[in-house]
């Protein structure tokens, strides 16, 4: 069965400093992996996705993530945080064995300090 | 494109009442998903449809919940009777293709409060 663990429930960074959100997954098959962002009282928006092509994936708003099969990780990074990055971030896994369903991590809430 | 549209955005009701949540997927999308988000359980998939047909409803919590998709542009999630533990944000999402690699697009959600 597929599963996702987001290692930090909260991350606090200063504006202009790097952001690292950690995600580990478990999957029986070659997974597809996604990062979604949810701003307060909003729906979820896709940041980026990995679908078995390049292991380094670039997304919107300067975010990128690297798929590391040996570590079963898909960590999200951004070199310089902006105040608008304050939100909750979800790591998501999906594989064929799960019938195209998404499994969400518990979320990481990011606070950006001025 | 207008994106996924959900209504109402907020619903407050009393225990025992029927609640109907509505969703209009993005035009041309063939898969539709209903999720529930709570602090305790996070985001959970309730049910999803491909081409208007329910494929997997294993996430529907109990018989009080039902979902329909009478056509490609409309779906409902009904709770009857509602209970306070049903209070949550309910999201609808749609996807163009029925493949794992395709992106799901989420609506803004309906915040349901059952008193």
Tab-separated table of C-alpha atoms in Angstrom:
chain	number	residue	atom	x	y	z
A	1	UNK	CA	0.000	0.000	0.000
A	2	UNK	CA	1.149	3.505	-0.697
A	3	UNK	CA	1.787	6.015	2.066
A	4	UNK	CA	3.399	9.387	2.607
A	5	UNK	CA	5.157	10.839	5.636
A	6	UNK	CA	5.899	14.512	5.933
A	7	UNK	CA	8.581	14.733	8.539
A	8	UNK	CA	7.789	18.222	9.832
A	9	UNK	CA	4.326	19.434	10.757
A	10	UNK	CA	5.558	23.039	11.034
A	11	UNK	CA	8.506	24.878	9.491
A	12	UNK	CA	9.476	28.446	10.301
A	13	UNK	CA	11.860	30.390	8.069
A	14	UNK	CA	12.936	33.984	7.648
A	15	UNK	CA	12.127	35.796	4.446
A	16	UNK	CA	14.953	35.389	1.960
A	17	UNK	CA	16.306	32.159	3.477
A	18	UNK	CA	16.006	28.672	1.975
A	19	UNK	CA	12.984	26.444	2.554
A	20	UNK	CA	13.193	22.662	2.894
A	21	UNK	CA	10.090	20.515	3.315
A	22	UNK	CA	10.785	16.831	3.783
A	23	UNK	CA	8.710	13.996	2.393
A	24	UNK	CA	9.212	10.222	2.402
A	25	UNK	CA	6.947	7.841	0.573
A	26	UNK	CA	6.177	4.159	0.359
A	27	UNK	CA	4.960	2.595	-2.843
A	28	UNK	CA	4.847	-0.878	-4.328
A	29	UNK	CA	5.199	0.381	-7.878
A	30	UNK	CA	6.806	3.240	-9.700
A	31	UNK	CA	4.982	6.127	-8.083
A	32	UNK	CA	3.875	9.505	-9.264
A	33	UNK	CA	4.602	12.174	-6.686
A	34	UNK	CA	3.102	15.618	-6.265
A	35	UNK	CA	3.445	18.656	-4.063
A	36	UNK	CA	0.339	20.776	-3.507
A	37	UNK	CA	0.064	24.082	-1.650
A	38	UNK	CA	-2.972	25.299	0.259
A	39	UNK	CA	-3.249	28.936	1.260
A	40	UNK	CA	-5.638	29.806	4.105
A	41	UNK	CA	-9.273	29.202	3.210
A	42	UNK	CA	-8.334	28.197	-0.323
A	43	UNK	CA	-8.318	25.014	-2.337
A	44	UNK	CA	-5.179	23.055	-3.187
A	45	UNK	CA	-2.920	24.156	-6.003
A	46	UNK	CA	-0.362	21.958	-7.728
A	47	UNK	CA	3.235	23.123	-7.274
A	48	UNK	CA	4.973	20.348	-9.200
A	49	UNK	CA	4.844	16.657	-10.040
A	50	UNK	CA	7.180	13.760	-10.738
A	51	UNK	CA	6.053	11.164	-13.249
A	52	UNK	CA	9.162	9.038	-13.958
A	53	UNK	CA	10.939	11.533	-16.174
A	54	UNK	CA	13.678	13.823	-14.832
A	55	UNK	CA	14.363	13.278	-11.145
A	56	UNK	CA	14.782	17.003	-10.473
A	57	UNK	CA	11.417	18.648	-10.993
A	58	UNK	CA	10.880	22.380	-11.229
A	59	UNK	CA	7.557	23.870	-10.293
A	60	UNK	CA	5.825	27.186	-9.947
A	61	UNK	CA	6.948	30.071	-7.744
A	62	UNK	CA	10.581	28.944	-7.659
A	63	UNK	CA	9.963	25.589	-5.965
A	64	UNK	CA	11.685	22.394	-6.983
A	65	UNK	CA	11.812	18.823	-5.716
A	66	UNK	CA	14.160	15.920	-6.246
A	67	UNK	CA	13.004	12.321	-6.509
A	68	UNK	CA	15.472	9.960	-4.818
A	69	UNK	CA	14.409	6.369	-5.219
A	70	UNK	CA	17.179	4.979	-3.014
A	71	UNK	CA	16.008	7.174	-0.150
A	72	UNK	CA	12.280	7.003	-1.047
A	73	UNK	CA	12.214	10.758	-0.667
A	74	UNK	CA	10.738	13.691	-2.545
A	75	UNK	CA	11.842	16.780	-0.640
A	76	UNK	CA	10.617	20.230	-1.676
A	77	UNK	CA	12.987	23.200	-1.699
A	78	UNK	CA	13.077	26.876	-2.538
A	79	UNK	CA	16.266	28.924	-2.361
A	80	UNK	CA	14.679	32.092	-1.012
A	81	UNK	CA	11.404	32.255	0.900
A	82	UNK	CA	8.873	34.972	0.256
A	83	UNK	CA	6.119	36.126	2.569
A	84	UNK	CA	3.562	34.779	0.112
A	85	UNK	CA	4.956	31.257	0.625
A	86	UNK	CA	3.275	31.065	4.026
A	87	UNK	CA	0.813	28.213	3.551
A	88	UNK	CA	0.339	24.498	4.111
A	89	UNK	CA	2.128	22.102	1.798
A	90	UNK	CA	1.088	18.536	1.025
A	91	UNK	CA	3.218	15.763	-0.404
A	92	UNK	CA	1.114	13.288	-2.367
A	93	UNK	CA	1.779	9.844	-3.840
A	94	UNK	CA	-0.127	7.821	-6.375
A	95	UNK	CA	0.553	4.517	-8.080
A	96	UNK	CA	-1.307	2.085	-10.282
A	97	UNK	CA	-1.796	-0.385	-7.459
A	98	UNK	CA	-3.855	2.236	-5.669
A	99	UNK	CA	-6.144	2.615	-8.640
A	100	UNK	CA	-5.163	6.157	-9.559
A	101	UNK	CA	-6.031	7.440	-6.102
A	102	UNK	CA	-3.956	10.077	-4.360
A	103	UNK	CA	-2.663	9.543	-0.825
A	104	UNK	CA	-1.871	12.756	1.020
A	105	UNK	CA	0.736	13.398	3.660
A	106	UNK	CA	-0.265	15.108	6.874
A	107	UNK	CA	0.883	18.498	5.638
A	108	UNK	CA	3.605	20.951	6.634
A	109	UNK	CA	2.598	24.417	7.696
A	110	UNK	CA	5.157	27.048	6.673
A	111	UNK	CA	5.556	30.286	8.568
A	112	UNK	CA	7.649	33.029	6.968
A	113	UNK	CA	9.043	35.658	9.304
A	114	UNK	CA	9.908	39.119	7.993
B	1	UNK	CA	-11.258	28.529	-17.599
B	2	UNK	CA	-13.350	29.009	-14.444
B	3	UNK	CA	-11.780	26.088	-12.627
B	4	UNK	CA	-13.675	23.675	-10.420
B	5	UNK	CA	-16.734	25.345	-8.953
B	6	UNK	CA	-18.229	24.332	-5.620
B	7	UNK	CA	-21.346	25.553	-3.863
B	8	UNK	CA	-22.133	26.599	-1.309
B	9	UNK	CA	-18.817	27.892	0.032
B	10	UNK	CA	-20.089	27.771	3.583
B	11	UNK	CA	-22.932	25.755	5.082
B	12	UNK	CA	-24.160	25.797	8.652
B	13	UNK	CA	-26.874	23.336	9.567
B	14	UNK	CA	-28.337	21.549	12.527
B	15	UNK	CA	-27.827	17.923	13.373
B	16	UNK	CA	-30.299	15.690	11.572
B	17	UNK	CA	-30.742	17.952	8.570
B	18	UNK	CA	-29.947	16.933	5.015
B	19	UNK	CA	-26.970	18.640	3.409
B	20	UNK	CA	-26.203	18.738	-0.308
B	21	UNK	CA	-22.863	19.903	-1.645
B	22	UNK	CA	-22.452	20.665	-5.318
B	23	UNK	CA	-19.563	20.550	-7.749
B	24	UNK	CA	-19.031	21.553	-11.350
B	25	UNK	CA	-15.794	20.090	-12.739
B	26	UNK	CA	-13.610	21.722	-15.364
B	27	UNK	CA	-15.110	21.271	-18.809
B	28	UNK	CA	-13.588	18.314	-20.617
B	29	UNK	CA	-12.373	16.588	-17.475
B	30	UNK	CA	-13.407	12.961	-17.201
B	31	UNK	CA	-12.637	12.168	-13.573
B	32	UNK	CA	-14.142	13.752	-10.484
B	33	UNK	CA	-13.131	13.314	-6.865
B	34	UNK	CA	-14.687	14.225	-3.505
B	35	UNK	CA	-12.376	14.763	-0.522
B	36	UNK	CA	-12.908	15.680	3.106
B	37	UNK	CA	-10.393	17.648	5.173
B	38	UNK	CA	-10.370	17.717	8.968
B	39	UNK	CA	-7.741	18.608	11.512
B	40	UNK	CA	-7.782	15.106	12.945
B	41	UNK	CA	-7.708	13.039	9.768
B	42	UNK	CA	-6.225	15.390	7.180
B	43	UNK	CA	-7.333	14.972	3.558
B	44	UNK	CA	-9.314	11.842	2.782
B	45	UNK	CA	-10.692	10.650	-0.536
B	46	UNK	CA	-14.381	9.862	-0.202
B	47	UNK	CA	-15.314	8.755	-3.717
B	48	UNK	CA	-14.292	9.225	-7.317
B	49	UNK	CA	-15.950	8.951	-10.698
B	50	UNK	CA	-14.612	8.223	-14.173
B	51	UNK	CA	-16.909	9.246	-17.030
B	52	UNK	CA	-19.763	9.792	-14.540
B	53	UNK	CA	-19.464	6.257	-13.144
B	54	UNK	CA	-18.492	5.742	-9.484
B	55	UNK	CA	-15.251	3.773	-9.432
B	56	UNK	CA	-14.297	3.647	-5.778
B	57	UNK	CA	-16.470	4.697	-2.848
B	58	UNK	CA	-14.491	2.892	-0.181
B	59	UNK	CA	-13.753	6.198	1.519
B	60	UNK	CA	-17.396	7.088	2.098
B	61	UNK	CA	-17.693	6.949	5.879
B	62	UNK	CA	-21.140	5.402	6.161
B	63	UNK	CA	-24.535	5.055	4.554
B	64	UNK	CA	-25.467	8.589	5.512
B	65	UNK	CA	-23.180	9.764	2.714
B	66	UNK	CA	-24.084	9.423	-0.945
B	67	UNK	CA	-22.693	10.923	-4.145
B	68	UNK	CA	-24.055	11.188	-7.639
B	69	UNK	CA	-22.820	12.392	-10.987
B	70	UNK	CA	-25.819	12.606	-13.316
B	71	UNK	CA	-23.786	14.167	-16.124
B	72	UNK	CA	-20.264	15.244	-16.997
B	73	UNK	CA	-20.711	18.760	-15.636
B	74	UNK	CA	-22.329	18.191	-12.248
B	75	UNK	CA	-21.913	16.150	-9.101
B	76	UNK	CA	-23.484	16.178	-5.648
B	77	UNK	CA	-22.422	14.883	-2.267
B	78	UNK	CA	-25.320	14.404	0.124
B	79	UNK	CA	-25.302	13.778	3.850
B	80	UNK	CA	-28.553	12.605	5.391
B	81	UNK	CA	-28.926	12.913	8.323
B	82	UNK	CA	-25.988	15.148	9.169
B	83	UNK	CA	-24.063	14.854	12.448
B	84	UNK	CA	-21.626	17.222	14.203
B	85	UNK	CA	-18.710	14.910	13.360
B	86	UNK	CA	-19.377	15.587	9.673
B	87	UNK	CA	-18.128	19.147	10.167
B	88	UNK	CA	-15.202	19.571	7.778
B	89	UNK	CA	-14.116	21.190	4.544
B	90	UNK	CA	-15.245	19.196	1.535
B	91	UNK	CA	-13.255	19.537	-1.675
B	92	UNK	CA	-14.152	18.519	-5.165
B	93	UNK	CA	-11.398	17.930	-7.719
B	94	UNK	CA	-11.386	17.017	-11.393
B	95	UNK	CA	-8.838	15.533	-13.757
B	96	UNK	CA	-8.806	15.353	-17.516
B	97	UNK	CA	-7.462	11.842	-17.898
B	98	UNK	CA	-7.974	8.732	-15.805
B	99	UNK	CA	-4.254	8.176	-15.294
B	100	UNK	CA	-2.155	8.589	-12.165
B	101	UNK	CA	0.183	11.096	-13.785
B	102	UNK	CA	-2.476	13.611	-14.683
B	103	UNK	CA	-3.033	16.591	-12.406
B	104	UNK	CA	-6.064	16.936	-10.191
B	105	UNK	CA	-7.481	20.450	-9.992
B	106	UNK	CA	-9.198	21.342	-6.753
B	107	UNK	CA	-12.157	23.575	-6.096
B	108	UNK	CA	-12.177	26.143	-3.275
B	109	UNK	CA	-14.045	23.804	-0.935
B	110	UNK	CA	-17.256	23.901	1.072
B	111	UNK	CA	-16.872	24.503	4.797
B	112	UNK	CA	-19.608	22.525	6.528
B	113	UNK	CA	-20.547	23.117	10.147
B	114	UNK	CA	-23.109	20.836	11.748
B	115	UNK	CA	-24.386	22.118	15.084
